[in-house]
Coordinates of C-alpha atoms in Angstrom, one line a residue:
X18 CA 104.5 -6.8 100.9
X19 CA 102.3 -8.9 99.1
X20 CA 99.7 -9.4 102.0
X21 CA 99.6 -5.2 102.1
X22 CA 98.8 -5.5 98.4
X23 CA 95.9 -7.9 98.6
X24 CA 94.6 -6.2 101.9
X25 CA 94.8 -2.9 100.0
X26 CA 93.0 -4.5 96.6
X27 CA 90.4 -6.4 99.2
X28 CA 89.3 -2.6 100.5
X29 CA 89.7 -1.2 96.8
X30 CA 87.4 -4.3 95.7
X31 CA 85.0 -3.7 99.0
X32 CA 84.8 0.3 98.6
X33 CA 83.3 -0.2 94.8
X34 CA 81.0 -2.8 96.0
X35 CA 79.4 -0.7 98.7
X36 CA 79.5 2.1 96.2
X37 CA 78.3 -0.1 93.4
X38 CA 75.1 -2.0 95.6
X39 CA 74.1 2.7 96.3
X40 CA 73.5 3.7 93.0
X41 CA 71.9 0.4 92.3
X42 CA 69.7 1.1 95.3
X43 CA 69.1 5.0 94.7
X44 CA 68.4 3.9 90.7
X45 CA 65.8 1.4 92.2
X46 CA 64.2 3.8 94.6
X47 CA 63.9 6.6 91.7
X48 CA 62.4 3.9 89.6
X49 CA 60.2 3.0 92.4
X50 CA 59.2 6.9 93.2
X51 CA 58.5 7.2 89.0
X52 CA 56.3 4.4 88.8
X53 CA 54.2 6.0 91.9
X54 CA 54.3 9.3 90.5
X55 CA 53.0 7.9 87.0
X56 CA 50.3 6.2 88.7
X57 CA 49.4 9.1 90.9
X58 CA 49.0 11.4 87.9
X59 CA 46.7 8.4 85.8
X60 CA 44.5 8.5 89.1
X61 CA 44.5 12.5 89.0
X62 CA 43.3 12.8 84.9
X63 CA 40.7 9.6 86.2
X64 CA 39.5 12.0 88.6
X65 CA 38.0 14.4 86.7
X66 CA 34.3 13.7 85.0
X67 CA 33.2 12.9 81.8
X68 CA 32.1 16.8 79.9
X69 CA 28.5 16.7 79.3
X70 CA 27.3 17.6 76.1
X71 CA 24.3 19.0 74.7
X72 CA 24.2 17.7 71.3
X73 CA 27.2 15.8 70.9
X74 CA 29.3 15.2 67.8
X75 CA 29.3 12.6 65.3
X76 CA 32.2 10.6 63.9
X77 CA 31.9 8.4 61.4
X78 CA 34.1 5.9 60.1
X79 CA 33.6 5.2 56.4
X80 CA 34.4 1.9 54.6
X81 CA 38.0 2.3 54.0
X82 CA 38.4 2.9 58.2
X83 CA 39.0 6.9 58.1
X84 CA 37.0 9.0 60.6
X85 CA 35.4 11.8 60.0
X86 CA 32.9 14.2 61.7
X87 CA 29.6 14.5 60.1
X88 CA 28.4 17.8 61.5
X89 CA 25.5 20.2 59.9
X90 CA 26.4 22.4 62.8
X91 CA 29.3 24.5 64.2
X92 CA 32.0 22.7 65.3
X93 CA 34.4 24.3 68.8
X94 CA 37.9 23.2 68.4
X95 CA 40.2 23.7 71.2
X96 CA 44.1 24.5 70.6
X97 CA 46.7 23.5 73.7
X98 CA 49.6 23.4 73.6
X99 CA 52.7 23.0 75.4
X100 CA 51.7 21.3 78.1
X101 CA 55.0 20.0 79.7
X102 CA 54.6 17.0 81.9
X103 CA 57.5 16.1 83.4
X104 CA 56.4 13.1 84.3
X105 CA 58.6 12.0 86.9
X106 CA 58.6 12.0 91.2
X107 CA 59.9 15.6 91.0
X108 CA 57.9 17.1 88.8
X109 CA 54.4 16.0 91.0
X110 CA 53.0 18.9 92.0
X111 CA 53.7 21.0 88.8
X112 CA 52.2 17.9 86.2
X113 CA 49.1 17.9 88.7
X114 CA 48.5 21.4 88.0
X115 CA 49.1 21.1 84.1
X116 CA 46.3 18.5 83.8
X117 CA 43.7 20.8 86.1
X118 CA 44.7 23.2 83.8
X119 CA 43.7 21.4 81.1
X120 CA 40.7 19.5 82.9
X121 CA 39.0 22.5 83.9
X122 CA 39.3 24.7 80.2
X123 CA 37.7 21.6 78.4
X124 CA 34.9 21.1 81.2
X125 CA 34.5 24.9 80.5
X126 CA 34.1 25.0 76.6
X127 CA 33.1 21.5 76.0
X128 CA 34.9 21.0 72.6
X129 CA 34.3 18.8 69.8
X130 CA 37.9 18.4 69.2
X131 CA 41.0 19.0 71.3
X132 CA 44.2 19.2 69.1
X133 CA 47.8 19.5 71.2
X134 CA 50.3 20.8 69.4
X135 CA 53.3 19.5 70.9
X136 CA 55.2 19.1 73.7
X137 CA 53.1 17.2 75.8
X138 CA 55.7 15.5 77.5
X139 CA 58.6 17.2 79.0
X140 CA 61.0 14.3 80.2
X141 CA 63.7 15.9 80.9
X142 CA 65.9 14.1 84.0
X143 CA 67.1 16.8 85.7
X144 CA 64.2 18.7 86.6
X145 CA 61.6 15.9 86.0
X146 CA 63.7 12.7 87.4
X147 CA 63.2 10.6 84.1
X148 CA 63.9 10.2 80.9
X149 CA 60.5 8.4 80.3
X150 CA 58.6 10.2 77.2
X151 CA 55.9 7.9 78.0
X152 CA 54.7 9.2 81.6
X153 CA 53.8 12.7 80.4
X154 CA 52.2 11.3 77.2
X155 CA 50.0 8.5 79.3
X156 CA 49.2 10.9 82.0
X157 CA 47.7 13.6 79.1
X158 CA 45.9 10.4 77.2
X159 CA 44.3 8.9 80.2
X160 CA 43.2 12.1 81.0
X161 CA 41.7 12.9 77.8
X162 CA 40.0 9.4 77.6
X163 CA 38.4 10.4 81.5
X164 CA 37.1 13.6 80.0
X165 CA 35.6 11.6 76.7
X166 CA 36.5 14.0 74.5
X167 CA 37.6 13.9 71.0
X168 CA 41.3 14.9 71.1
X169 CA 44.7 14.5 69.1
X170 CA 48.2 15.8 69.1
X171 CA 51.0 16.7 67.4
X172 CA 54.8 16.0 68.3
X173 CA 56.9 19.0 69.6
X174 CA 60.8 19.3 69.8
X175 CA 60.6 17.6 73.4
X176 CA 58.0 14.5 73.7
X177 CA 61.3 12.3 72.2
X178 CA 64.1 14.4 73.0
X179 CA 67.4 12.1 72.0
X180 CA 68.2 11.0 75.2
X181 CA 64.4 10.0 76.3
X182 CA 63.7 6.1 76.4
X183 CA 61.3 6.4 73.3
X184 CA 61.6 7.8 69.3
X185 CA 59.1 9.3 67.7
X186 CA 58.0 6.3 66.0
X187 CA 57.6 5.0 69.2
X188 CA 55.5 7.4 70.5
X189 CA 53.2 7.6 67.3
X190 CA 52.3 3.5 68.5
X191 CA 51.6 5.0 71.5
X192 CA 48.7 7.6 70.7
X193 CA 47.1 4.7 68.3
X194 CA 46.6 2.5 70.9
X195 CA 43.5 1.0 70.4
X196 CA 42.5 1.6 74.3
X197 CA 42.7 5.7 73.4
X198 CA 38.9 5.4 72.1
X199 CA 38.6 9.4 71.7
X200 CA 42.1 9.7 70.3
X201 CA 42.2 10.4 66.4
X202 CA 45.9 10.8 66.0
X203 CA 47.4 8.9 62.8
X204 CA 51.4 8.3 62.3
X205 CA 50.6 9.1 58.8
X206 CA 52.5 7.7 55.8
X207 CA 55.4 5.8 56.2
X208 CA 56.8 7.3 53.2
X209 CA 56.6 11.0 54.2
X210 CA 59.1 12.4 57.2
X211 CA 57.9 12.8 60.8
X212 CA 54.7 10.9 62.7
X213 CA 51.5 12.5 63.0
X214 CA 51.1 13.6 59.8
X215 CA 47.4 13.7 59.3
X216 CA 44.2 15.1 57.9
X217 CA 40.5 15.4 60.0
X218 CA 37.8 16.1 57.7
X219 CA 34.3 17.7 58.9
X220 CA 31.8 16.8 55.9
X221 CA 27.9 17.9 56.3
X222 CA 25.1 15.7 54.9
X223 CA 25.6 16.1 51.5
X224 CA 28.7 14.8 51.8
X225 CA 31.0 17.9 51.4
X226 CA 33.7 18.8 53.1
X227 CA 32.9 22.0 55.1
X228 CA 36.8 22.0 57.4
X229 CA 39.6 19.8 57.9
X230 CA 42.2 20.3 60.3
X231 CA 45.7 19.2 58.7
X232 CA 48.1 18.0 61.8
X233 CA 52.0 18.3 60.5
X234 CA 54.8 16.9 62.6
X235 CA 57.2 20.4 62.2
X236 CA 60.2 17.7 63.4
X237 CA 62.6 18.7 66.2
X238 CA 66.6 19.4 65.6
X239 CA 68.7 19.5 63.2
X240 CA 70.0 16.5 62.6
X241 CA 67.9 15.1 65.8
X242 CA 71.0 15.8 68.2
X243 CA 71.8 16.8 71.8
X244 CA 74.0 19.4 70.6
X245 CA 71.1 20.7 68.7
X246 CA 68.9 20.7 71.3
X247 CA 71.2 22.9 74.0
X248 CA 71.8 25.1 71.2
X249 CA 68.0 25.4 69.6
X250 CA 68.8 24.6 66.5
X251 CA 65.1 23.9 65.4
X252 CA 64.7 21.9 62.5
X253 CA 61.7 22.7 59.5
X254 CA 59.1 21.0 57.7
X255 CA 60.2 18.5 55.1
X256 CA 59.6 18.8 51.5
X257 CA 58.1 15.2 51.0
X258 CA 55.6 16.5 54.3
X259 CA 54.5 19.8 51.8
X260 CA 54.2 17.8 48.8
X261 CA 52.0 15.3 51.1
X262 CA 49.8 18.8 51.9
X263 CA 49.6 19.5 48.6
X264 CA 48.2 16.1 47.9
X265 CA 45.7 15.8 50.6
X266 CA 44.7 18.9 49.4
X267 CA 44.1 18.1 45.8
X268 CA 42.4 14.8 47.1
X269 CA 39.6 16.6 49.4
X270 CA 39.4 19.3 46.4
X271 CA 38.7 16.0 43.8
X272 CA 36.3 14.7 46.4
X273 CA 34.4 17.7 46.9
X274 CA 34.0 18.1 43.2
X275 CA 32.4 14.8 42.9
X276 CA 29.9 15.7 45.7
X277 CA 29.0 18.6 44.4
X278 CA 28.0 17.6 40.8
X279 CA 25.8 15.0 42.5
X280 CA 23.8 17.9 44.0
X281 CA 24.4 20.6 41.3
X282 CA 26.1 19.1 38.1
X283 CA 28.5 21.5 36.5
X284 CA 26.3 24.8 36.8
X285 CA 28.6 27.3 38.3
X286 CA 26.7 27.5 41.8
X287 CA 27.3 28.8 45.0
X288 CA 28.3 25.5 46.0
X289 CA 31.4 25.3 43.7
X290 CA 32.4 28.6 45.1
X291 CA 32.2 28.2 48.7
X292 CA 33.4 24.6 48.8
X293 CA 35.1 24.0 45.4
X294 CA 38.6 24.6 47.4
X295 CA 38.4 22.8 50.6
X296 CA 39.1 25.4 53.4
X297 CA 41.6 23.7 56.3
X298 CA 43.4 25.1 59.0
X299 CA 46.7 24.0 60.0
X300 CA 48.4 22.8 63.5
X301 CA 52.4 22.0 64.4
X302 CA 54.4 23.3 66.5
X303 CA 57.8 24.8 65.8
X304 CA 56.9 28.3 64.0
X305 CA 57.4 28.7 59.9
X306 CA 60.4 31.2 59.3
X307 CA 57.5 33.5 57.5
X308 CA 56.0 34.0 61.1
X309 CA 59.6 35.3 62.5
X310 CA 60.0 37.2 59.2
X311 CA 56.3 38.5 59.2
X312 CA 57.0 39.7 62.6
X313 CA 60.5 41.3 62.7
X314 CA 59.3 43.3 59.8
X315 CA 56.4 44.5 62.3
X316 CA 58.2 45.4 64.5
X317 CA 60.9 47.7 62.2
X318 CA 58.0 49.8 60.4
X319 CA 56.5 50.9 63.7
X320 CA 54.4 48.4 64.6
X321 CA 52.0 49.8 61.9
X322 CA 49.7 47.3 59.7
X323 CA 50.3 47.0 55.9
X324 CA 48.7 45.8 53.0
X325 CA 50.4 42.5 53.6
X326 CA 50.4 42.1 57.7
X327 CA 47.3 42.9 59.6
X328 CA 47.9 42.6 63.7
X329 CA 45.0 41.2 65.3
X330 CA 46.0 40.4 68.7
X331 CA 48.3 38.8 71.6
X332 CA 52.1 39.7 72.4
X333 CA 55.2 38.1 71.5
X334 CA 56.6 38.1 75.1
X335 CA 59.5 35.8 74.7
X336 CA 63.6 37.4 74.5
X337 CA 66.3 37.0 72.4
X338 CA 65.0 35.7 69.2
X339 CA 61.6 36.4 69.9
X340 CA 59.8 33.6 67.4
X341 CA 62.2 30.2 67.7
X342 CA 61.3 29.2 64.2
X343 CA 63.0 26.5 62.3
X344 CA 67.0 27.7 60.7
X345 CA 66.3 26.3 57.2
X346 CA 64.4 26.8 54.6
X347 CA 60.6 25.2 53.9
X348 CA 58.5 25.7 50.9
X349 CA 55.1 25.2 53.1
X350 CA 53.7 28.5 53.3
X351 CA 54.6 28.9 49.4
X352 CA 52.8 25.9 48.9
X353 CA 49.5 27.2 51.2
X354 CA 49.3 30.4 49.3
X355 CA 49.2 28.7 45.8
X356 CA 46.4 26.1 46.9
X357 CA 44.2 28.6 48.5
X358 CA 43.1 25.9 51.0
X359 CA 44.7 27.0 54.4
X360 CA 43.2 29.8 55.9
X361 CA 44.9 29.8 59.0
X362 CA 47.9 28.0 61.2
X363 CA 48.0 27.5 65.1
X364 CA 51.6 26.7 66.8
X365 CA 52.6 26.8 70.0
X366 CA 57.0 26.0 70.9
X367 CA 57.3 30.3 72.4
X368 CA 55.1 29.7 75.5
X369 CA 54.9 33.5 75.9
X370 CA 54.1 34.3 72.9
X371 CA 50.6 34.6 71.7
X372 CA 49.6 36.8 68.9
X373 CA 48.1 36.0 66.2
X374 CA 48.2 38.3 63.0
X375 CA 47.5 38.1 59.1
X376 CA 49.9 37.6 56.8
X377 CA 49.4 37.8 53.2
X378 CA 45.7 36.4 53.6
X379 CA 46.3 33.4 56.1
X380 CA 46.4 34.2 59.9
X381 CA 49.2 33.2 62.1
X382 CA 48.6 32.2 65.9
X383 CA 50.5 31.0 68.3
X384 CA 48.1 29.4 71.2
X385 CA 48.4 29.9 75.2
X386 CA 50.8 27.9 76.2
X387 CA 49.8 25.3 79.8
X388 CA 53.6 25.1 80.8
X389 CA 54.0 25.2 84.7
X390 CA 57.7 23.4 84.4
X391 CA 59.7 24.2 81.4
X392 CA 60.6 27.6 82.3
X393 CA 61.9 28.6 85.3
X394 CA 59.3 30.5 87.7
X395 CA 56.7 30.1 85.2
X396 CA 54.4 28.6 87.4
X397 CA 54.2 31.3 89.3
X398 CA 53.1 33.4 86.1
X399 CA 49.8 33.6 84.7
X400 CA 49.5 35.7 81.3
X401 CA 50.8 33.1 79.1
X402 CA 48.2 30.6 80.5
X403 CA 45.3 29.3 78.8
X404 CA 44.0 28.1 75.3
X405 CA 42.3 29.3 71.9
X406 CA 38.6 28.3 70.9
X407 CA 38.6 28.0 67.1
X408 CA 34.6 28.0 65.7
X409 CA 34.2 27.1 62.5
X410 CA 30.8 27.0 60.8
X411 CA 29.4 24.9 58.2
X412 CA 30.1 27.8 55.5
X413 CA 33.7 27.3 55.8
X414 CA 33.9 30.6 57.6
X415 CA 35.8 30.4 61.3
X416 CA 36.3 32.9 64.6
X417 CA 39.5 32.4 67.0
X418 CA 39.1 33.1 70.4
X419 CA 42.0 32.9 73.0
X420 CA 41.1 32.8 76.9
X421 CA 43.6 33.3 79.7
X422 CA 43.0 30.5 82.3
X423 CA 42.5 33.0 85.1
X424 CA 39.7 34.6 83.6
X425 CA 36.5 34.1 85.5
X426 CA 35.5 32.0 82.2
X427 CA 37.3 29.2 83.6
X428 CA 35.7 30.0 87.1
X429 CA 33.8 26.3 88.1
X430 CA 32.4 24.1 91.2
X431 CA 34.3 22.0 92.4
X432 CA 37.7 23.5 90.1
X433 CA 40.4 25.3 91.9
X434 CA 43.4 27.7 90.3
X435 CA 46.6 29.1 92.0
X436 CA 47.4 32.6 93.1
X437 CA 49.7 33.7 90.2
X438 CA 51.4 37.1 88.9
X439 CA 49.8 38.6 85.5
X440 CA 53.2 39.7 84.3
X441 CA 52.4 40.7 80.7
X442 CA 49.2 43.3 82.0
X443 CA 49.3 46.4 79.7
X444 CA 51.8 45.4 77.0
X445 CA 50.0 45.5 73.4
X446 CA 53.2 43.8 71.4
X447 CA 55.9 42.7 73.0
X448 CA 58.1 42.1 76.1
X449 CA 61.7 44.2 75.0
X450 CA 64.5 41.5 74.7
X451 CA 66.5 41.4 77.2

């Protein structure tokens, strides 16, 4: 009996070995097939040339190490967002397409200034085959780096989901690498929530500021957990993050001041009107509750502007809750109305929404999302696709532009684009829930 019990333990013992020594060999071959798949997508964004510029930007770093542009002219901003690289060996063929995407629209416009606004990387193990936040975000940088342009990002609810190798802190380290040359990203203040909290000023000769462009990390879940995340339980913008708004914006206002009684003194100018409040713009990307709100009440009177809401284009194409905003409370749009500074906000988090209306005197836009992978059969579909040229000039004023990627703007040498379905052709508003 004994012997039967060892030989039966010795097969018991052998069977979780053999089983044991396969998932350590599949594990190493998915590792193997990620590291090839990284490198494949570093080669395809190295592929792509350098954008030629006519008259290209400035940036200047002043003595205490901030950069600015110095810019007497118009300056082209480009919003993306949503990107969506997977990342990983089974997510190849979509990730190739995102960066074209993206490769081609910048070669197009030739922008001074890419911002992302979130969700760059899309690591999810399932459908990508990793949990490495870093593949997606090193394949979008080395990409941006190839096509020397001046770029930076903000974090979305899924570049450091919880179960993805790196946090957000993590990931801030990573966009400030010193290697990243055209990359003006900044973690921001250690004291105030989220990373990429930062400010990119565009001052003329004279020293004013003409535009800034204030990046805000609009955080992920409540409480930053899985749970969260199945059930889209988005988080909002922190009050230490508005009361760091309202400071930046009090210290451009201050400097601004000072510039202008160099030129002017204290005579009541046009100078102290058109630049006495620093005019800025605003990117993140989970949705403020007042663009939901805004919206919804939209939609109930009839789809029929107001004094307070003025549609000015786009759909909102996405189901069931339509706008995915945060489920809390934020004082941020409060605070933009009572300093006057923000004229306008760009997200992106509902990749098939993309309207952009006026609310109460600042405009709300959602920007074309790139996503060929998040949703399912997206790929496939091509009205969501594309970005939004923001031109401001050096009176403060600015236009927004959005272009589908299909368009024959985006037709170049030497560029190709798939075959896809224009699914949202002929609706003005929006897509009925389903």
């Amino acid at each position: 009996m004994i012997c039967v019990a060892k030989r039966k333990c010795k097969k018991t013992i052998k069977g979780l070995a053999i089983a044991l020594a396969v998932i350590v060999a599949i594990a190493g071959l998915i590792a193997v097939l990620n590291i090839l798949a990284v490198e494949n997508l570093v080669k395809k964004g190295a592929s792509y040339a350098p954008v030629e510029y006519d008259e290209p930007v400035v940036l200047v770093t002043d003595e205490d190490g901030e950069k600015y542009f110095l810019s007497d002219r118009d300056i082209k901003i480009m919003h993306l967002t949503d990107i969506h690289i997977g990342g990983g060996f089974m997510s190849k063929g979509v990730d190739e397409k995102a960066l074209n995407a993206v490769a081609t629209m910048v070669t197009a416009e030739k922008p001074d200034l890419v911002i992302a606004t979130g969700d760059i990387a899309f690591p999810v193990p399932y459908m990508a085959g990793t949990f490495n936040n870093f593949s997606g975000a090193k394949a979008f940088a080395n990409l941006m780096e190839s096509l020397g342009v001046y770029w930076t990002v903000t974090f979305g609810n899924h570049d450091a989901e919880a179960y993805s190798y790196f946090d957000r802190e993590a990931m801030g380290k990573f966009y400030e690498k010193e290697e990243y040359k055209h990359c003006l990203f900044s973690a921001g203040p250690e004291d105030v929530d989220g990373f990429g909290n930062h400010v990119i000023e565009v001052k003329n000769s004279d020293g004013i500021i003409t535009q800034a462009f204030v990046m805000i990390d609009s955080q992920a879940y409540v409480d930053n957990t899985i749970i969260a995340s199945i059930k889209g339980e988005y988080d909002n913008i922190h009050e230490n993050q508005v009361e760091w708004y309202e400071a930046e914006i009090k210290r451009m206002n201050k400097e601004n001041a000072e510039a202008i009684r160099k030129l002017q003194g204290d005579e009541n100018g046009g100078l102290w009107e058109t630049y006495g409040t620093v005019k800025t713009l605003a990117f993140f990307h989970i949705p403020l509750v007042e663009m939901a709100d805004a919206w919804y009440a939209f939609e109930e009177g009839g789809f029929e502007d107001t004094e307070d809401f003025k549609f000015i284009d786009g759909i909102l194409g996405e189901g069931g809750r339509r706008v995915y905003c945060g489920l809390g409370d934020d004082n941020m749009f409060e605070k933009m109305l009572e300093l006057d500074s923000t004229k306008a906000m760009f997200n992106g988090h509902d990749h098939y929404n993309s309207t952009t209306f006026e609310y109460k005197g600042i405009q709300f836009s959602y920007g074309y999302s790139i996503d060929y992978f998040a949703y399912s059969g997206i790929d496939k579909e091509g009205s969501q696709r594309g970005c939004t040229v923001i031109t401001c000039k050096p009176d403060t004023s600015f236009t927004i532009e959005k272009h589908n990627y299909y368009s024959e703007r985006f037709s170049l040498e030497g560029f190709t684009r798939e075959d896809v379905t224009m699914q949202f052709e002929g609706v003005t508003y929006q897509v009925p829930a389903e």
